[in-house]
Tab-separated table of C-alpha atoms and ligand atoms in Angstrom:
chain	number	residue	atom	x	y	z
A	1463	MET	CA	-15.517	27.197	-4.403
A	1464	ALA	CA	-15.483	23.275	-4.411
A	1465	VAL	CA	-13.314	21.113	-6.550
A	1466	ALA	CA	-14.704	20.648	-10.602
A	1467	THR	CA	-16.768	17.777	-10.883
A	1468	GLU	CA	-14.486	16.870	-13.975
A	1469	LEU	CA	-11.941	16.450	-11.679
A	1470	ALA	CA	-13.698	14.841	-8.717
A	1471	GLN	CA	-14.671	11.954	-11.142
A	1472	THR	CA	-10.963	11.988	-12.223
A	1473	ILE	CA	-9.877	11.581	-8.797
A	1474	ILE	CA	-11.786	8.160	-7.889
A	1475	ASP	CA	-11.337	6.739	-11.328
A	1476	PRO	CA	-9.896	3.550	-10.898
A	1477	LYS	CA	-8.966	3.019	-14.947
A	1478	ALA	CA	-7.714	6.957	-14.283
A	1479	TYR	CA	-4.997	5.589	-12.412
A	1480	SER	CA	-4.051	2.499	-14.796
A	1481	LEU	CA	-3.944	5.316	-16.552
A	1482	ARG	CA	-1.702	7.666	-13.981
A	1483	ASP	CA	-0.825	10.788	-16.077
A	1484	PRO	CA	-5.303	12.039	-15.730
A	1485	VAL	CA	-4.862	11.743	-12.365
A	1486	ASP	CA	-1.514	13.341	-11.899
A	1487	GLN	CA	-2.544	16.261	-13.760
A	1488	ALA	CA	-6.207	16.198	-12.180
A	1489	PHE	CA	-4.337	16.811	-9.021
A	1490	ARG	CA	-1.749	19.283	-10.189
A	1491	THR	CA	-4.932	21.615	-10.735
A	1492	ILE	CA	-6.972	20.425	-7.957
A	1493	ARG	CA	-3.482	21.874	-6.100
A	1494	ALA	CA	-3.553	25.322	-8.044
A	1495	GLU	CA	-6.512	25.860	-7.480
A	1496	THR	CA	-9.090	23.902	-4.510
A	1497	PRO	CA	-5.934	22.213	-2.471
A	1498	LEU	CA	-8.049	21.326	0.394
A	1499	ASP	CA	-12.095	21.567	-0.627
A	1500	VAL	CA	-15.186	19.953	-1.363
A	1501	ALA	CA	-16.314	17.153	-3.787
A	1502	SER	CA	-19.728	16.125	-5.386
A	1503	LEU	CA	-20.256	13.210	-6.633
A	1504	GLU	CA	-23.047	12.205	-7.508
A	1505	GLY	CA	-23.772	8.671	-4.925
A	1506	PHE	CA	-21.070	9.985	-3.027
A	1507	GLU	CA	-20.972	11.376	0.508
A	1508	PRO	CA	-19.953	15.117	-0.282
A	1509	PHE	CA	-15.460	15.330	1.363
A	1510	TRP	CA	-13.080	16.750	1.590
A	1511	VAL	CA	-9.902	16.569	-0.664
A	1512	VAL	CA	-6.631	17.048	0.998
A	1513	SER	CA	-3.560	17.748	-1.417
A	1514	ARG	CA	-1.144	19.290	0.301
A	1515	HIS	CA	1.556	17.580	1.609
A	1516	ALA	CA	1.773	19.562	4.796
A	1517	ASP	CA	-2.487	19.338	5.455
A	1518	ILE	CA	-2.331	15.666	4.843
A	1519	LYS	CA	0.394	15.627	8.304
A	1520	GLU	CA	-1.601	18.859	10.035
A	1521	ILE	CA	-4.575	16.503	9.963
A	1522	GLU	CA	-2.269	12.941	10.643
A	1523	ARG	CA	-1.039	14.861	13.664
A	1524	GLN	CA	-4.035	14.407	15.843
A	1525	PRO	CA	-5.650	11.622	15.299
A	1526	ASP	CA	-7.742	12.141	18.530
A	1527	ILE	CA	-9.314	15.112	15.883
A	1528	PHE	CA	-9.550	12.961	12.584
A	1529	HIS	CA	-10.331	9.665	13.245
A	1530	ASN	CA	-9.892	6.451	11.001
A	1531	GLY	CA	-13.143	4.149	12.380
A	1532	ASP	CA	-15.930	6.058	12.352
A	1533	LYS	CA	-16.447	6.854	8.603
A	1534	SER	CA	-15.451	3.828	5.381
A	1535	THR	CA	-11.566	4.283	5.684
A	1536	PHE	CA	-11.465	4.193	1.836
A	1537	LEU	CA	-13.740	6.052	-0.540
A	1538	THR	CA	-17.049	3.813	-1.330
A	1539	ASN	CA	-20.299	5.585	-2.307
A	1540	ILE	CA	-23.681	5.837	0.229
A	1541	GLU	CA	-25.037	2.806	-0.970
A	1542	GLY	CA	-22.023	-0.147	-0.683
A	1543	ASN	CA	-21.846	2.119	2.502
A	1544	GLN	CA	-24.607	1.054	4.219
A	1545	ARG	CA	-24.092	-2.401	2.903
A	1546	VAL	CA	-20.556	-2.988	4.908
A	1547	GLN	CA	-23.526	-1.440	7.705
A	1548	MET	CA	-25.568	-4.390	7.143
A	1549	LEU	CA	-23.561	-7.365	7.019
A	1550	THR	CA	-20.616	-6.342	9.969
A	1551	GLY	CA	-23.988	-4.882	12.406
A	1552	GLY	CA	-23.711	-1.003	12.493
A	1553	GLU	CA	-19.345	-0.978	11.637
A	1554	PRO	CA	-18.267	0.903	8.666
A	1555	ASN	CA	-15.443	-1.281	7.349
A	1556	LEU	CA	-15.984	-4.441	6.358
A	1557	ILE	CA	-12.333	-5.459	8.025
A	1558	ARG	CA	-11.722	-4.013	11.207
A	1559	SER	CA	-8.554	-3.611	11.239
A	1560	LEU	CA	-5.436	-1.208	12.287
A	1561	VAL	CA	-6.449	1.725	9.487
A	1562	SER	CA	-10.023	1.233	10.666
A	1563	VAL	CA	-9.175	2.280	14.310
A	1564	ASP	CA	-8.618	5.275	16.796
A	1565	GLY	CA	-7.338	5.804	20.107
A	1566	LEU	CA	-6.719	3.374	22.979
A	1567	GLU	CA	-8.333	0.388	21.086
A	1568	HIS	CA	-5.086	0.927	18.070
A	1569	LYS	CA	-1.945	1.593	20.755
A	1570	ASN	CA	-3.068	-1.493	22.506
A	1571	LEU	CA	-3.155	-3.258	19.074
A	1572	ARG	CA	-0.438	-1.790	17.509
A	1573	GLY	CA	1.888	-2.647	20.290
A	1574	ILE	CA	1.052	-6.395	19.947
A	1575	VAL	CA	3.209	-6.063	16.708
A	1576	PHE	CA	4.855	-2.440	16.824
A	1577	PRO	CA	8.330	-3.743	19.043
A	1578	HIS	CA	9.131	-5.889	16.462
A	1579	ILE	CA	9.564	-4.914	13.712
A	1580	THR	CA	11.638	-2.045	14.234
A	1581	PRO	CA	15.347	-1.304	12.361
A	1582	ARG	CA	16.578	-2.786	15.315
A	1583	ALA	CA	14.571	-5.591	15.587
A	1584	ILE	CA	14.485	-6.334	12.346
A	1585	ARG	CA	18.143	-6.320	11.736
A	1586	PRO	CA	18.885	-10.328	12.248
A	1587	LEU	CA	16.949	-10.437	9.615
A	1588	GLU	CA	18.828	-9.385	6.689
A	1589	ASP	CA	20.862	-12.712	5.613
A	1590	GLN	CA	18.066	-14.442	5.412
A	1591	ILE	CA	16.023	-11.952	3.332
A	1592	ARG	CA	19.012	-11.246	1.632
A	1593	ALA	CA	18.832	-15.625	1.148
A	1594	ILE	CA	15.582	-14.557	-0.806
A	1595	ALA	CA	15.924	-12.211	-2.839
A	1596	ASN	CA	19.137	-13.843	-4.251
A	1597	GLU	CA	16.858	-16.925	-5.209
A	1598	PHE	CA	14.570	-14.739	-6.911
A	1599	VAL	CA	17.732	-12.681	-8.771
A	1600	ASP	CA	18.209	-16.278	-9.703
A	1601	TYR	CA	15.190	-17.017	-10.897
A	1602	MET	CA	14.920	-14.097	-12.886
A	1603	LEU	CA	18.499	-14.203	-15.029
A	1604	SER	CA	16.913	-18.227	-15.578
A	1605	PHE	CA	14.492	-16.358	-18.002
A	1606	ASP	CA	16.401	-15.682	-20.763
A	1607	GLY	CA	16.487	-12.276	-21.310
A	1608	GLU	CA	12.443	-11.495	-21.026
A	1609	CYS	CA	10.245	-11.486	-18.282
A	1610	ASP	CA	6.584	-9.951	-16.397
A	1611	PHE	CA	9.034	-7.866	-14.149
A	1612	ALA	CA	6.181	-7.283	-12.136
A	1613	ALA	CA	4.287	-10.503	-12.397
A	1614	ASP	CA	7.127	-13.066	-11.969
A	1615	VAL	CA	9.409	-11.375	-8.981
A	1616	ALA	CA	8.021	-8.498	-7.896
A	1617	PHE	CA	4.331	-10.173	-6.791
A	1618	LEU	CA	6.878	-12.615	-5.253
A	1619	TYR	CA	10.110	-11.266	-4.049
A	1620	PRO	CA	7.442	-9.861	-1.087
A	1621	LEU	CA	6.004	-11.720	-0.429
A	1622	ARG	CA	7.953	-14.609	0.392
A	1623	VAL	CA	9.659	-12.162	2.514
A	1624	ILE	CA	5.781	-11.971	4.645
A	1625	MET	CA	5.223	-14.079	4.487
A	1626	THR	CA	8.638	-15.994	6.353
A	1627	VAL	CA	7.657	-13.281	8.763
A	1628	LEU	CA	4.184	-13.730	9.559
A	1629	GLY	CA	5.105	-17.254	9.746
A	1630	VAL	CA	2.542	-18.931	6.574
A	1631	PRO	CA	4.339	-21.716	4.405
A	1632	GLN	CA	5.540	-21.536	0.920
A	1633	GLU	CA	2.527	-23.963	0.046
A	1634	ASP	CA	0.133	-21.197	0.785
A	1635	GLU	CA	2.020	-18.537	-0.972
A	1636	ALA	CA	-0.074	-18.274	-3.868
A	1637	PHE	CA	-3.581	-18.705	-2.067
A	1638	MET	CA	-2.595	-15.640	-0.331
A	1639	LEU	CA	-1.371	-13.897	-3.726
A	1640	LYS	CA	-5.132	-14.608	-5.047
A	1641	LEU	CA	-7.206	-13.398	-2.271
A	1642	THR	CA	-4.674	-10.151	-1.406
A	1643	GLN	CA	-5.498	-9.635	-5.639
A	1644	GLU	CA	-9.161	-9.949	-4.813
A	1645	LEU	CA	-9.266	-7.517	-2.198
A	1646	PHE	CA	-6.737	-4.589	-2.959
A	1647	ASN	CA	-8.411	-4.966	-7.476
A	1648	ASN	CA	-11.452	-5.016	-7.590
A	1649	ALA	CA	-12.283	-2.469	-10.099
A	1650	ASP	CA	-9.764	-4.767	-12.133
A	1651	PRO	CA	-11.663	-7.529	-14.383
A	1652	GLU	CA	-7.718	-9.411	-14.988
A	1653	LEU	CA	-7.645	-10.010	-10.939
A	1654	ASN	CA	-10.827	-10.172	-8.821
A	1655	ARG	CA	-12.460	-12.696	-7.437
A	1656	ALA	CA	-14.753	-12.874	-10.622
A	1657	ARG	CA	-12.213	-11.976	-13.275
A	1658	ALA	CA	-14.789	-9.510	-15.303
A	1659	GLU	CA	-16.479	-6.482	-14.876
A	1660	LEU	CA	-18.217	-6.041	-11.676
A	1661	THR	CA	-21.059	-3.889	-10.346
A	1662	PRO	CA	-20.513	-1.750	-7.301
A	1663	GLU	CA	-22.900	-4.706	-5.614
A	1664	GLU	CA	-21.249	-7.740	-7.058
A	1665	MET	CA	-17.624	-5.535	-5.965
A	1666	LEU	CA	-18.892	-6.105	-2.534
A	1667	LYS	CA	-20.400	-9.506	-2.094
A	1668	SER	CA	-16.756	-10.516	-3.904
A	1669	LEU	CA	-15.373	-8.386	-0.904
A	1670	TRP	CA	-17.636	-10.111	1.332
A	1671	GLU	CA	-16.616	-12.981	0.420
A	1672	THR	CA	-13.257	-13.578	0.091
A	1673	THR	CA	-12.589	-11.618	3.588
A	1674	MET	CA	-14.499	-14.759	4.627
A	1675	GLU	CA	-12.350	-17.013	2.731
A	1676	LEU	CA	-9.421	-15.820	5.148
A	1677	GLU	CA	-11.312	-15.498	7.937
A	1678	ASN	CA	-11.605	-19.393	7.536
A	1679	TYR	CA	-7.512	-19.734	6.890
A	1680	PHE	CA	-6.936	-17.696	9.136
A	1681	ALA	CA	-8.790	-19.418	12.951
A	1682	ALA	CA	-7.045	-22.919	11.725
A	1683	VAL	CA	-3.807	-20.582	12.284
A	1684	THR	CA	-5.529	-18.862	15.733
A	1685	ARG	CA	-5.588	-22.511	16.808
A	1686	LYS	CA	-1.689	-23.523	15.249
A	1687	PHE	CA	0.270	-21.491	17.171
A	1688	ARG	CA	-2.393	-21.389	20.321
A	1689	ASP	CA	-0.766	-24.830	20.056
A	1690	ASN	CA	3.030	-24.517	19.523
A	1691	PRO	CA	3.642	-20.837	19.996
A	1692	THR	CA	6.788	-19.579	17.788
A	1693	THR	CA	8.198	-15.260	17.119
A	1694	HIS	CA	6.161	-14.934	14.283
A	1695	ILE	CA	3.564	-11.885	13.656
A	1696	ASN	CA	0.950	-14.306	13.311
A	1697	SER	CA	1.460	-16.282	16.912
A	1698	LEU	CA	1.862	-13.114	18.054
A	1699	ILE	CA	-1.240	-11.738	17.181
A	1700	ALA	CA	-2.638	-15.389	18.248
A	1701	ASN	CA	-1.372	-14.995	22.053
A	1702	ALA	CA	-1.633	-11.218	22.420
A	1703	LYS	CA	-3.950	-10.532	25.602
A	1704	ILE	CA	-4.842	-7.002	26.195
A	1705	ASP	CA	-6.184	-6.483	29.673
A	1706	GLY	CA	-5.712	-10.514	30.126
A	1707	GLU	CA	-8.311	-11.423	27.029
A	1708	TYR	CA	-7.739	-13.133	24.070
A	1709	LEU	CA	-8.358	-10.228	21.026
A	1710	ASN	CA	-11.596	-9.868	19.880
A	1711	HIS	CA	-12.424	-12.127	16.629
A	1712	ARG	CA	-12.733	-9.329	14.072
A	1713	GLN	CA	-10.069	-7.449	15.841
A	1714	MET	CA	-7.553	-11.037	14.814
A	1715	MET	CA	-8.757	-11.402	12.082
A	1716	GLY	CA	-8.089	-7.785	10.958
A	1717	TYR	CA	-5.262	-8.248	12.090
A	1718	TYR	CA	-4.409	-11.271	10.439
A	1719	ILE	CA	-5.602	-10.377	7.363
A	1720	ILE	CA	-3.635	-6.364	7.445
A	1721	ALA	CA	-0.810	-8.024	7.832
A	1722	ALA	CA	-1.263	-10.326	5.493
A	1723	THR	CA	-2.389	-8.043	2.709
A	1724	ALA	CA	-0.626	-4.799	3.083
A	1725	GLY	CA	2.488	-6.434	3.869
A	1726	HIS	CA	3.719	-7.017	-0.514
A	1727	ASP	CA	1.359	-5.614	-2.600
A	1728	THR	CA	2.719	-2.061	-1.667
A	1729	THR	CA	5.868	-3.179	-1.251
A	1730	SER	CA	5.803	-5.384	-4.968
A	1731	ASN	CA	3.723	-2.034	-6.440
A	1732	THR	CA	6.923	-0.438	-5.512
A	1733	THR	CA	9.179	-2.865	-6.771
A	1734	ALA	CA	7.855	-3.036	-9.951
A	1735	GLY	CA	7.460	0.272	-10.387
A	1736	ALA	CA	10.799	1.111	-9.533
A	1737	MET	CA	12.289	-1.570	-12.171
A	1738	TRP	CA	9.983	0.163	-14.801
A	1739	ALA	CA	11.213	4.074	-13.644
A	1740	MET	CA	14.650	2.239	-14.147
A	1741	ALA	CA	14.167	0.502	-17.272
A	1742	GLU	CA	12.399	3.936	-19.123
A	1743	ARG	CA	16.486	5.801	-18.654
A	1744	PRO	CA	19.599	4.524	-20.425
A	1745	GLY	CA	21.791	4.970	-17.903
A	1746	MET	CA	20.698	4.759	-14.359
A	1747	LEU	CA	21.360	0.887	-13.542
A	1748	LYS	CA	24.779	2.224	-14.709
A	1749	GLN	CA	24.480	4.780	-11.957
A	1750	MET	CA	23.530	2.858	-9.474
A	1751	GLN	CA	25.759	0.722	-10.596
A	1752	ASP	CA	28.695	3.391	-9.940
A	1753	ASN	CA	27.058	4.468	-7.071
A	1754	PRO	CA	25.949	2.300	-4.256
A	1755	ASP	CA	25.927	4.285	-1.611
A	1756	LEU	CA	22.895	5.965	-4.260
A	1757	ILE	CA	21.005	3.141	-2.845
A	1758	ASN	CA	18.175	4.101	-0.306
A	1759	ALA	CA	17.153	7.522	-2.081
A	1760	PHE	CA	16.843	5.059	-5.173
A	1761	VAL	CA	14.097	2.429	-2.999
A	1762	GLU	CA	12.796	6.651	-1.312
A	1763	GLU	CA	12.057	7.639	-5.138
A	1764	SER	CA	10.155	4.588	-5.369
A	1765	ILE	CA	8.258	4.963	-2.664
A	1766	ARG	CA	7.672	8.705	-3.431
A	1767	TRP	CA	7.216	7.540	-7.578
A	1768	GLU	CA	5.022	4.640	-7.740
A	1769	VAL	CA	2.335	6.017	-3.754
A	1770	PRO	CA	1.593	2.238	-3.703
A	1771	VAL	CA	-1.075	3.430	-1.284
A	1772	LYS	CA	-3.225	6.259	-3.451
A	1773	HIS	CA	-5.795	7.463	-0.269
A	1774	PHE	CA	-6.769	6.985	3.327
A	1775	MET	CA	-10.240	8.612	4.486
A	1776	ARG	CA	-10.502	10.556	7.961
A	1777	SER	CA	-13.396	12.002	9.570
A	1778	ALA	CA	-13.816	15.474	11.361
A	1779	VAL	CA	-15.005	14.063	15.637
A	1780	SER	CA	-14.886	18.168	15.954
A	1781	ASP	CA	-15.147	21.291	14.300
A	1782	CYS	CA	-11.273	22.112	12.908
A	1783	VAL	CA	-9.451	24.837	10.333
A	1784	VAL	CA	-6.863	23.111	8.470
A	1785	GLY	CA	-5.679	24.997	5.155
A	1786	GLY	CA	-7.693	27.716	5.600
A	1787	GLN	CA	-10.759	25.649	5.295
A	1788	GLN	CA	-13.542	25.245	7.851
A	1789	ILE	CA	-14.315	21.824	8.858
A	1790	LYS	CA	-17.165	20.607	10.913
A	1791	ALA	CA	-17.715	17.704	13.150
A	1792	GLY	CA	-18.869	14.713	11.156
A	1793	ASP	CA	-16.945	15.810	7.296
A	1794	TRP	CA	-14.840	13.392	6.172
A	1795	LEU	CA	-12.242	13.686	4.208
A	1796	MET	CA	-9.544	11.805	1.437
A	1797	LEU	CA	-6.591	12.028	3.147
A	1798	SER	CA	-4.428	11.661	-1.648
A	1799	TYR	CA	-1.084	10.288	-1.133
A	1800	GLN	CA	-0.563	10.555	-4.578
A	1801	SER	CA	-0.785	13.920	-4.949
A	1802	ALA	CA	0.934	15.261	-1.969
A	1803	ASN	CA	3.474	13.205	-3.574
A	1804	ARG	CA	3.900	15.277	-5.961
A	1805	ASP	CA	3.345	19.112	-4.399
A	1806	GLU	CA	5.197	21.383	-5.645
A	1807	SER	CA	6.244	23.628	-2.836
A	1808	VAL	CA	8.625	20.750	-0.941
A	1809	TRP	CA	9.031	19.764	-4.577
A	1810	ALA	CA	10.512	21.669	-6.970
A	1811	ASP	CA	10.705	18.745	-10.250
A	1812	PRO	CA	8.401	16.569	-8.816
A	1813	PHE	CA	7.408	14.806	-12.233
A	1814	GLU	CA	11.079	13.738	-12.583
A	1815	TYR	CA	11.888	10.693	-11.191
A	1816	ARG	CA	15.500	11.744	-9.732
A	1817	ILE	CA	17.473	9.144	-7.705
A	1818	ASP	CA	19.915	12.139	-6.248
A	1819	ARG	CA	17.562	14.117	-4.020
A	1820	LYS	CA	19.207	14.790	-0.935
A	1821	ASP	CA	15.828	16.170	1.305
A	1822	ASN	CA	13.225	13.325	0.839
A	1823	PRO	CA	10.487	13.657	2.960
A	1824	GLN	CA	7.233	11.109	0.644
A	1825	ILE	CA	4.245	10.461	2.919
A	1826	ALA	CA	3.787	7.325	0.941
A	1827	PHE	CA	4.185	5.609	3.806
A	1828	GLY	CA	1.235	7.976	5.737
A	1829	TYR	CA	2.247	9.929	9.155
A	1830	GLY	CA	1.240	9.994	12.437
A	1831	VAL	CA	-0.355	7.703	14.888
A	1832	HIS	CA	-1.388	5.129	11.387
A	1833	VAL	CA	1.854	6.202	9.474
A	1834	CYS	CA	2.989	2.598	7.975
A	1835	LEU	CA	3.595	-0.121	10.373
A	1836	GLY	CA	5.809	-2.547	8.239
A	1837	GLN	CA	7.628	0.227	6.504
A	1838	HIS	CA	11.290	0.228	7.733
A	1839	LEU	CA	11.278	-3.793	6.781
A	1840	ALA	CA	9.384	-2.750	3.308
A	1841	ARG	CA	12.710	-0.269	3.395
A	1842	MET	CA	15.163	-2.745	4.113
A	1843	GLU	CA	13.237	-5.545	1.630
A	1844	MET	CA	13.357	-3.815	-1.079
A	1845	ARG	CA	16.882	-2.559	-1.063
A	1846	ILE	CA	18.457	-5.711	-0.635
A	1847	LEU	CA	17.097	-7.149	-3.633
A	1848	TRP	CA	18.856	-4.153	-5.048
A	1849	GLU	CA	21.796	-4.749	-3.660
A	1850	GLU	CA	21.812	-7.957	-5.312
A	1851	LEU	CA	20.149	-7.594	-8.273
A	1852	PHE	CA	22.226	-4.847	-9.369
A	1853	LYS	CA	25.974	-7.182	-9.126
A	1854	ARG	CA	24.108	-9.342	-11.647
A	1855	LEU	CA	22.490	-7.374	-14.781
A	1856	LYS	CA	24.782	-5.647	-17.522
A	1857	SER	CA	21.818	-3.358	-18.807
A	1858	VAL	CA	18.296	-3.570	-19.342
A	1859	GLU	CA	15.775	-1.668	-20.785
A	1860	MET	CA	11.413	-2.410	-20.889
A	1861	ASN	CA	10.412	-4.596	-23.616
A	1862	GLY	CA	7.022	-3.416	-24.569
A	1863	GLN	CA	4.438	-1.303	-22.810
A	1864	GLY	CA	3.599	-0.847	-19.008
A	1865	GLU	CA	0.635	-2.406	-17.501
A	1866	ARG	CA	-1.220	-0.562	-14.086
A	1867	THR	CA	-3.779	-2.347	-12.839
A	1868	ILE	CA	-7.318	-0.590	-12.438
A	1869	SER	CA	-7.804	0.924	-9.386
A	1870	ASN	CA	-8.106	3.970	-6.912
A	1871	PHE	CA	-7.175	2.286	-3.800
A	1872	VAL	CA	-3.636	0.628	-3.634
A	1873	CYS	CA	-2.291	-0.399	-7.019
A	1874	GLY	CA	0.402	0.252	-8.863
A	1875	PRO	CA	2.228	-1.801	-11.531
A	1876	LYS	CA	0.239	-5.398	-12.837
A	1877	HIS	CA	2.986	-6.146	-15.528
A	1878	VAL	CA	6.541	-4.386	-16.761
A	1879	PRO	CA	7.952	-6.218	-19.788
A	1880	ILE	CA	11.263	-5.777	-19.930
A	1881	ARG	CA	14.468	-7.007	-21.445
A	1882	PHE	CA	17.739	-7.821	-19.677
A	1883	LYS	CA	21.542	-8.769	-20.000
A	1884	ALA	CA	23.098	-10.375	-17.692
A	1885	ASN	CA	27.001	-10.333	-16.103
B	3313	LIG	C1	6.510	0.114	0.253
B	3313	LIG	C2	6.008	-0.619	0.570
B	3313	LIG	C3	3.698	0.508	1.292
B	3313	LIG	C4	4.148	1.251	1.747
B	3313	LIG	C5	4.010	2.850	0.175
B	3313	LIG	C6	2.332	1.376	2.800
B	3313	LIG	C7	1.589	2.182	2.831
B	3313	LIG	C8	1.009	1.795	3.692
B	3313	LIG	C9	0.497	3.578	4.199
B	3313	LIG	C10	0.002	5.103	3.648
B	3313	LIG	C11	-0.554	3.494	5.631
B	3313	LIG	C12	-1.194	4.383	6.575
B	3313	LIG	C13	-0.756	5.316	6.990
B	3313	LIG	C14	-1.547	6.223	7.500
B	3313	LIG	O1	-2.558	6.802	7.984
B	3313	LIG	O2	-0.896	6.682	7.828
B	3313	LIG	C15	0.348	2.044	6.123
B	3313	LIG	C16	-0.975	1.593	7.139
B	3313	LIG	C17	-0.219	0.449	7.959
B	3313	LIG	N1	0.493	-1.031	6.719
B	3313	LIG	FE1	1.614	-0.180	4.969
B	3313	LIG	N2	3.105	0.245	3.855
B	3313	LIG	C18	4.110	-1.030	2.831
B	3313	LIG	C19	4.138	-1.968	3.518
B	3313	LIG	C20	3.801	-2.618	4.232
B	3313	LIG	C21	4.112	-3.795	5.312
B	3313	LIG	C22	5.333	-4.660	4.376
B	3313	LIG	C23	3.692	-3.953	5.515
B	3313	LIG	C24	3.492	-5.884	6.838
B	3313	LIG	C25	4.152	-5.411	8.293
B	3313	LIG	C26	2.754	-3.200	6.197
B	3313	LIG	C27	1.461	-2.973	6.846
B	3313	LIG	C28	0.721	-1.517	6.948
B	3313	LIG	C29	0.196	-1.964	7.645
B	3313	LIG	C30	-0.623	-2.497	9.469
B	3313	LIG	C31	-1.157	-0.654	8.720
B	3313	LIG	C32	-1.283	0.067	9.831
B	3313	LIG	C33	-0.556	1.016	10.390
B	3313	LIG	C34	-1.919	1.384	11.594
B	3313	LIG	O3	-2.653	1.465	11.158
B	3313	LIG	O4	-1.693	1.894	12.537
B	3313	LIG	N3	2.425	-2.323	5.648
B	3313	LIG	N4	0.654	0.914	4.911
């Protein structure tokens, strides 16, 4: 068997993700008929589509067999892969970040920031983050009953939080937001660098230009924090040494870039998606206000629901069997977090947005040694925003149609028009 071509085309189509339903329906069929099978599409190296929660966990549990860094970590066609290798001198990823390295290199790099971003390490940030949340709640309420919650609040609040933690000054936030959107939303003419429909060749060119612009910016950051070290994450990256040596150029740039981009876009998508879900469900706001202890379940469900990172790729180093299928050394696999978070064998009602789930083993942060480094910060900042906003909001409903970004990688709502009343 193989994944039906029509289904395979849908699950890689950026426009289908912007509508969401076609992708959810395609994966529903894939989970039922070909849950772990090969997709063969013109212009692409064949790849396994891993659609079930349990199979993704099994693969991510074996990082010595399934590598991140041997091939592209997100789905790219053959031509794109060749061009990236030309630009990087043979590496399969434009950016050498934590998600595109393996083994000891990954362990060493992850160890630089990990101790500073555990639940215990970030607890002292709670008051500072609450003050930022209140600033954005005030800002939202200043809109006098109507706003685009995605653009006016959800894009900006996680941006301020992560930039504060990284040590990026507020005047650079707009620049960071723009470059992050260019990096993740290349297929979306509203948000990409050219503000136009791009050919695959133009997309790669613009990705390269954005990466270079980010690298120029971060070169100055390294100088600044080497001269004056602080406890900010960017300072940890600038001053870290492995075996007595500073990180090399690609490692350092990759680290700055992943922290500064993955550190807010994902959380923004989840926050915007949670508001969209709530604004469409009369009574949910009141339910949250009457049951404040549901807040963690609300956050967890919003992450499962939105799944801001749609997939990551792995490649097999040796032959092995997963989900009853024989995988061969060199095979490329797409781990679909979108699909795994709708897996009927894990949730009886995966297409319902339910804030009273007792057990919610969502896998939107991934799993295993590469599990999201910022997961605790993301959860904490979302919890705090909702705690503060729910105190101040009397009602909320949609005020027109929401819109999602055109992308098959990191994406979510880009417009969530709401009408609200404040207390
Ligand atoms: C709701 C918000 C977020 C979601 C859904 C999310 C999702 C993910 C996913 C799916 C991965 C890959 C995991 C894997 O391969 O198993 C990842 C990795 C990563 N995330 Fe997040 N993320 C979020 C927020 C953040 C934040 C706030 C930061 C900021 C520090 C961050 C930084 C990273 C980094 C550095 C990695 C690479 C980890 C590694 O490869 O070792 N993320 N994230």
